[in-house]
C-alpha cells in the first residue's frame, strides 16, 4: 500500500493526462488541418498556373512550328524557282522529238495541190514534248505554292502583307535558298573533281606518256585542285550566309507577326508579369520571347538569367545528343531562389511534326521499359528492312537506267512493276508480322470482354426500367389489388416520371459507352501498337507535304475516332500507291474527300520515293546496340526544333502562402493553450466523482460485497456507478452460483464411475478421464459390469455446455443403466429405445453423440455401436500401428427411430494380447491453445502410437499432460475451466 500511495503521488493523474491528451489531440488536428490547407493552396496554385499556362504554351509551340514551316516554305519557293531554271537545262535531254506534217493555211493549200496531181511537197514540222523524266514542278505549281504561302502572311487585322514588306522577306528567303544550292553545288562539284583527278592520275601512271601530254595533264590536275579548294572555301561562306539569313528571316517574320502574337497570347490569359516563355532552336538560338511582346514581362526572370545553376541546366538542353534522355530528364520543373524571388522553370520540347514525334516517343519509352515483349517483332522488322534495302537498290538502278534511256516511264516498264510488286509484298509482310507478333492480344480481348459486360449491364438496367414504367402505366389504369397500397394518380405519374428520367440517364450512359468502344485515347496499348504501324507512314507524309496543322489535335482526333483512323490510313495507302506507281512526278491520285488535307505537296514523286526507301530500309530499333539506335530515335532527333523554356515567378504566391501558414500556426497555438486550460478545469470536476468510485472499488477488492456506489447523475460516470452496483449484485449472485456449480460438479462426479472394473483385471485394464468446461457438462462415460465376464462401456457428448446438458446426460445415464439391468444386450435395440426417449423429451437443438460397446472376456471380443460419435482408435500391438475403426451413424435425438435405425450398425473387434482400444469426445481434439490452434486428431493418434504399449491409465495421463501443455491450463483444477468444450476419454487394453 505504501508503494501504491507513493506512485499515486508522483504519477500524473487524470487531470494531467486529460489535459495532455487534449493538447496533443488539438495540436494534431490543427497541424493536420494546416498541412492539408497548405497542400490544397499549393495544389490550387499549381492548377491555376497550369490552366493559365496550358493555352499560351500550346500557342507558343504552334507559333514556333508555324514560323519554322513558314520560313521553310518561303525558302522552298525560292529554291524551286532556282531549281526549275536549272532543271529545264538538266532535264531537256529527256524530251522527245515529235515529227508532224505542216499544218495551217499553207499546209492545207499544199495538201489540196497534191490531191489534184500537182508536184507539191508538204514539209515536216519538228518539235519537242515533255516525257515522264523531263517533267518537274512547273512554274504554275510554284506560283500556286507561293500564293498559298503568301496567304499565310496576314496582319493582325487579317489584311494581306504589303508587297514591299513581302519583297523584303522574299529577298531574305532567296539568299538562303541560293546559299543552300551553292553548298549543294559545291559538294557535288567536289565529288566530280575527285573523280576527274583519279582519271588524270591513272593517265599519268601510264608508260610512254609524251612530256607535252604529261605537262597538260598536270596543269589540268592543278586547275582542278584550285577549283576544289575554291568550292571547299565556298561551303563555310555559304553556311554563314544561311545562318545570318535564317536569323534575319526569323526576325522579319517575328516582327511581322508580333502584333498578332501579342493579341492572341493576351486573349489566352497569359499573365506577363508572372510568366515568361522563351523559345530556342536546337542549337540554343532564341527564336521567340514573350518578354519582347510585353514590356511588363521583360523584367520577369531577369535575375534568373545570371544564375549559374540555371545557365548550366539550360545549356544541357543543347549538349545532350540523346533527345529522349533530355526530354525525360527535363520532364520535371526546376525551382530557383534568386535575389529573394522564387522561380519555377519548365522545359518543353518542340517538334516540327508533333504527330510523328509523339509516335516515336511512345515507341522509345515502350522499348526502354519493356523491350523484351517486342523483341520478336523488332527482329522480324530488321530482317524485312534489310530485304527492302536490297530491293530499293535494284529499284534505284532501274530508275537510273530508265532516266538515261528517257523513253519509257516507270509505270510502263515491266521490270520496274515487278520490283514494286515485290516491294508491296514486303510491306504487307511487315504488317502481318506486326499483327501476329504484337504482345497485347490478351489485353485487347480483356478490354473487349469488359466493354461487352458493361454494355450488357446497362442494357439490362434499361430493360428493367422500361418494364417498371410499363407496370406503373398499367397500374394507373387498373384498380389496386387486395392488400396493395392505394396511390393517387399524381403519385403514380411522379413515379413514372422518375423512372423515365432514370431510363433516359441510362440511355445516355449507353450512348457514351458505345462512343468509347473505338476510342483509343485512354488505351496506351492501342496507341503503342499503332505507333509501330504508323511511324513510317506519318514520317513519309511529313516529308512529302508541308502541313497545314502544327499541333497534336489531329493525332488526338485520330486516336478518338475510328473514321478518322480509317481515312488517314487510306490516305497513307494512296500516297504509297502514287510513289510506287511511277506514273506521275507531281500529280497526286484522287482522294475520297476530293482533296488532300495533309498540306502542300512540296516533293516530287522521285524525292518522296528516295525518302520512302530510306524509311522502310531503316530498322525501328537496333537490338544489338544500346537504346538510342534506330529509326525511332533518328526521327526524334531530326524532328526536334528546339525547346520552350517557361519562367514562372512564384514569389507573390509563395509569400501569401507563407503568411497564411504563419497565421494558421499562431491560431493553432492559441487554441491549443485554451484547450489545455479548459481540459484541466473540466477534469477537476470529473476527477472528484471518479475518486469516490475508485475508493469504493478498492473495498470490493478487499472482499466487501456490501459496498453501495453513490448515484452520480446520467452521464457516463453515473452509468458507471449504476453498472458497478449491478456488478456487485452480480458478484454476490456469482459467488452463490459458484457454490452451486461446485456442488453440481461434485454430484456429477458421483454419477461417473468412482472406480474402474476390477473383476477382469487379469485379462483387461481400463482407464478414463473427464473434465467439464463449466464445472458441469454434457460429456459422459461409464463402465458397467455384466454377467458372464462381460463389461459394458460407453461415452457420449450432449450438444451445448453447462447445467442443461448435464441434466440430460444424468437422465441418459439412468436410461442406459435401466435398460442393461432389464437384461437387454442388443446394442442396436438399446440405442433405439434411448433415441425414442431423447427425441420425444428434449428440444430440437439437443442431441447426443454416443458410443457404446460390450467387452466379452471369454473370446476377447468387443461388440460396439456408434451414434454420430468420433471414430475410436485401435492400437495393434503385433504391428505397433494404430487404426481408426469404422463408426458413423446419426446422433441420438436428432430424428425418429424409423430413420435413425437405418443409420446405426453393430460392429465387432477382436483384441489380442497388448491391443488397446481408445475413445474420446470432440472436446479433446478441438481444444484450443492460447493462440487459437486446435489440438487435432492427428496429435491424439501420434501419442497413442508412441505410447500404445503403456497401461490405459498411464496413456490417458500422458494425453492429459500433453493437453495441459497445449491449452496452458491445469485440467485437474476443480471448478470452471478455460476449455472450449468438455473433455472425456476412456481406454481398455488386453493383457
Short mmCIF file of N, CA and C in Angstrom, two decimals, residues 709-776:
data_model
loop_
_atom_site.label_atom_id
_atom_site.label_comp_id
_atom_site.label_asym_id
_atom_site.label_seq_id
_atom_site.Cartn_x
_atom_site.Cartn_y
_atom_site.Cartn_z
N UNK A 709 -22.33 1.92 -4.44
CA UNK A 709 -21.78 3.08 -5.15
C UNK A 709 -22.81 4.19 -5.20
N UNK A 710 -22.39 5.46 -4.97
CA UNK A 710 -23.36 6.56 -4.96
C UNK A 710 -23.86 6.87 -6.36
N UNK A 711 -25.12 7.33 -6.45
CA UNK A 711 -25.66 7.77 -7.75
C UNK A 711 -24.93 9.04 -8.16
N UNK A 712 -24.52 9.08 -9.42
CA UNK A 712 -23.66 10.20 -9.86
C UNK A 712 -24.20 10.85 -11.13
N UNK A 713 -25.51 10.88 -11.31
CA UNK A 713 -26.08 11.56 -12.47
C UNK A 713 -26.35 10.61 -13.63
N UNK A 714 -26.54 11.23 -14.83
CA UNK A 714 -26.93 10.44 -16.00
C UNK A 714 -25.85 10.41 -17.10
N UNK A 715 -24.66 10.90 -16.79
CA UNK A 715 -23.58 10.82 -17.77
C UNK A 715 -22.87 9.48 -17.65
N UNK A 716 -21.74 9.37 -18.32
CA UNK A 716 -21.02 8.10 -18.34
C UNK A 716 -20.58 7.67 -16.94
N UNK A 717 -20.21 8.65 -16.09
CA UNK A 717 -19.78 8.30 -14.73
C UNK A 717 -20.97 7.81 -13.92
N UNK A 718 -22.14 8.44 -14.13
CA UNK A 718 -23.35 7.97 -13.46
C UNK A 718 -23.70 6.57 -13.90
N UNK A 719 -23.59 6.32 -15.20
CA UNK A 719 -23.86 4.97 -15.72
C UNK A 719 -22.87 3.98 -15.14
N UNK A 720 -21.58 4.44 -15.01
CA UNK A 720 -20.56 3.57 -14.42
C UNK A 720 -20.94 3.19 -12.99
N UNK A 721 -21.45 4.17 -12.19
CA UNK A 721 -21.84 3.88 -10.80
C UNK A 721 -22.95 2.84 -10.77
N UNK A 722 -23.96 3.03 -11.65
CA UNK A 722 -25.06 2.06 -11.68
C UNK A 722 -24.56 0.69 -12.13
N UNK A 723 -23.66 0.69 -13.12
CA UNK A 723 -23.12 -0.59 -13.61
C UNK A 723 -22.32 -1.29 -12.52
N UNK A 724 -21.57 -0.51 -11.74
CA UNK A 724 -20.79 -1.11 -10.65
C UNK A 724 -21.70 -1.68 -9.56
N UNK A 725 -22.82 -0.99 -9.29
CA UNK A 725 -23.79 -1.52 -8.33
C UNK A 725 -24.36 -2.85 -8.84
N UNK A 726 -24.70 -2.85 -10.17
CA UNK A 726 -25.18 -4.11 -10.76
C UNK A 726 -24.10 -5.17 -10.71
N UNK A 727 -22.84 -4.75 -10.92
CA UNK A 727 -21.73 -5.72 -10.87
C UNK A 727 -21.61 -6.34 -9.48
N UNK A 728 -21.74 -5.49 -8.43
CA UNK A 728 -21.64 -6.01 -7.06
C UNK A 728 -22.75 -7.02 -6.82
N UNK A 729 -23.96 -6.67 -7.29
CA UNK A 729 -25.08 -7.61 -7.15
C UNK A 729 -24.77 -8.91 -7.90
N UNK A 730 -24.20 -8.76 -9.12
CA UNK A 730 -23.85 -9.94 -9.90
C UNK A 730 -22.76 -10.77 -9.24
N UNK A 731 -21.81 -10.08 -8.59
CA UNK A 731 -20.74 -10.79 -7.89
C UNK A 731 -21.32 -11.64 -6.75
N UNK A 732 -22.30 -11.04 -6.05
CA UNK A 732 -22.94 -11.81 -4.97
C UNK A 732 -23.61 -13.05 -5.53
N UNK A 733 -24.38 -12.82 -6.63
CA UNK A 733 -25.07 -13.96 -7.25
C UNK A 733 -24.07 -14.95 -7.81
N UNK A 734 -22.95 -14.41 -8.37
CA UNK A 734 -21.93 -15.29 -8.92
C UNK A 734 -21.29 -16.17 -7.87
N UNK A 735 -21.07 -15.58 -6.70
CA UNK A 735 -20.50 -16.38 -5.61
C UNK A 735 -21.45 -17.50 -5.23
N UNK A 736 -22.76 -17.12 -5.16
CA UNK A 736 -23.74 -18.15 -4.84
C UNK A 736 -23.77 -19.22 -5.93
N UNK A 737 -23.75 -18.78 -7.21
CA UNK A 737 -23.76 -19.73 -8.33
C UNK A 737 -22.52 -20.60 -8.35
N UNK A 738 -21.40 -20.00 -7.98
CA UNK A 738 -20.15 -20.76 -7.96
C UNK A 738 -20.24 -21.90 -6.96
N UNK A 739 -20.85 -21.57 -5.81
CA UNK A 739 -21.03 -22.63 -4.81
C UNK A 739 -21.93 -23.73 -5.32
N UNK A 740 -23.01 -23.29 -6.01
CA UNK A 740 -23.94 -24.27 -6.55
C UNK A 740 -23.28 -25.14 -7.63
N UNK A 741 -22.44 -24.48 -8.49
CA UNK A 741 -21.76 -25.24 -9.54
C UNK A 741 -20.77 -26.23 -8.96
N UNK A 742 -20.08 -25.83 -7.90
CA UNK A 742 -19.15 -26.76 -7.26
C UNK A 742 -19.90 -27.96 -6.70
N UNK A 743 -21.09 -27.67 -6.14
CA UNK A 743 -21.90 -28.77 -5.61
C UNK A 743 -22.37 -29.67 -6.76
N UNK A 744 -22.80 -29.02 -7.87
CA UNK A 744 -23.27 -29.80 -9.03
C UNK A 744 -22.14 -30.63 -9.61
N UNK A 745 -20.92 -30.02 -9.64
CA UNK A 745 -19.77 -30.76 -10.17
C UNK A 745 -19.50 -31.99 -9.32
N UNK A 746 -19.65 -31.82 -7.99
CA UNK A 746 -19.42 -32.95 -7.09
C UNK A 746 -20.46 -34.03 -7.32
N UNK A 747 -21.72 -33.57 -7.54
CA UNK A 747 -22.79 -34.55 -7.79
C UNK A 747 -22.54 -35.29 -9.09
N UNK A 748 -22.13 -34.53 -10.16
CA UNK A 748 -21.88 -35.17 -11.46
C UNK A 748 -20.73 -36.17 -11.36
N UNK A 749 -19.72 -35.81 -10.57
CA UNK A 749 -18.60 -36.75 -10.40
C UNK A 749 -19.07 -38.07 -9.80
N UNK A 750 -20.08 -37.95 -8.89
CA UNK A 750 -20.59 -39.17 -8.25
C UNK A 750 -21.37 -40.03 -9.25
N UNK A 751 -21.90 -39.36 -10.32
CA UNK A 751 -22.61 -40.13 -11.36
C UNK A 751 -21.64 -40.91 -12.25
N UNK A 752 -20.39 -40.42 -12.32
CA UNK A 752 -19.37 -41.15 -13.09
C UNK A 752 -18.84 -42.29 -12.24
N UNK A 753 -18.29 -43.31 -12.88
CA UNK A 753 -17.77 -44.46 -12.11
C UNK A 753 -16.69 -44.01 -11.13
N UNK A 754 -16.89 -44.36 -9.84
CA UNK A 754 -15.86 -44.00 -8.85
C UNK A 754 -14.61 -44.83 -9.03
N UNK A 755 -14.82 -46.10 -9.41
CA UNK A 755 -13.68 -46.99 -9.66
C UNK A 755 -13.91 -47.68 -10.99
N UNK A 756 -12.83 -48.10 -11.59
CA UNK A 756 -12.91 -48.83 -12.85
C UNK A 756 -13.10 -50.31 -12.56
N UNK A 757 -13.70 -51.08 -13.50
CA UNK A 757 -13.94 -52.52 -13.27
C UNK A 757 -12.64 -53.26 -12.92
N UNK A 758 -12.77 -54.15 -11.90
CA UNK A 758 -11.57 -54.89 -11.45
C UNK A 758 -11.74 -56.40 -11.54
N UNK A 759 -12.98 -56.88 -11.82
CA UNK A 759 -13.20 -58.32 -11.81
C UNK A 759 -12.53 -59.01 -12.99
N UNK A 760 -12.08 -58.26 -13.96
CA UNK A 760 -11.37 -58.87 -15.10
C UNK A 760 -9.93 -58.36 -15.17
N UNK A 761 -9.38 -57.95 -14.01
CA UNK A 761 -8.08 -57.31 -14.04
C UNK A 761 -6.97 -58.22 -14.54
N UNK A 762 -7.20 -59.53 -14.51
CA UNK A 762 -6.18 -60.43 -15.06
C UNK A 762 -6.21 -60.48 -16.59
N UNK A 763 -7.31 -59.99 -17.17
CA UNK A 763 -7.45 -60.08 -18.63
C UNK A 763 -7.41 -58.72 -19.33
N UNK A 764 -7.92 -57.69 -18.66
CA UNK A 764 -8.03 -56.40 -19.33
C UNK A 764 -7.83 -55.27 -18.31
N UNK A 765 -7.25 -54.16 -18.81
CA UNK A 765 -7.05 -52.97 -17.99
C UNK A 765 -7.92 -51.84 -18.55
N UNK A 766 -8.39 -50.95 -17.64
CA UNK A 766 -9.23 -49.83 -18.03
C UNK A 766 -8.61 -48.51 -17.59
N UNK A 767 -9.02 -47.43 -18.28
CA UNK A 767 -8.60 -46.08 -17.91
C UNK A 767 -9.66 -45.09 -18.37
N UNK A 768 -9.78 -43.95 -17.64
CA UNK A 768 -10.79 -42.94 -18.02
C UNK A 768 -10.39 -41.58 -17.47
N UNK A 769 -10.98 -40.52 -18.11
CA UNK A 769 -10.74 -39.14 -17.67
C UNK A 769 -11.94 -38.30 -18.07
N UNK A 770 -12.28 -37.29 -17.20
CA UNK A 770 -13.38 -36.38 -17.51
C UNK A 770 -13.08 -34.99 -16.94
N UNK A 771 -13.35 -33.94 -17.76
CA UNK A 771 -13.24 -32.57 -17.29
C UNK A 771 -14.29 -31.74 -18.01
N UNK A 772 -15.19 -31.10 -17.19
CA UNK A 772 -16.23 -30.25 -17.77
C UNK A 772 -15.71 -28.83 -17.97
N UNK A 773 -16.19 -28.18 -19.02
CA UNK A 773 -15.77 -26.81 -19.31
C UNK A 773 -16.32 -25.85 -18.26
N UNK A 774 -17.59 -26.04 -17.86
CA UNK A 774 -18.24 -25.12 -16.93
C UNK A 774 -18.47 -25.77 -15.57
N UNK A 775 -17.57 -26.63 -15.13
CA UNK A 775 -17.76 -27.32 -13.86
C UNK A 775 -18.62 -28.55 -14.05
N UNK A 776 -19.81 -28.35 -14.62
CA UNK A 776 -20.66 -29.46 -15.02
C UNK A 776 -20.83 -29.41 -16.52
#
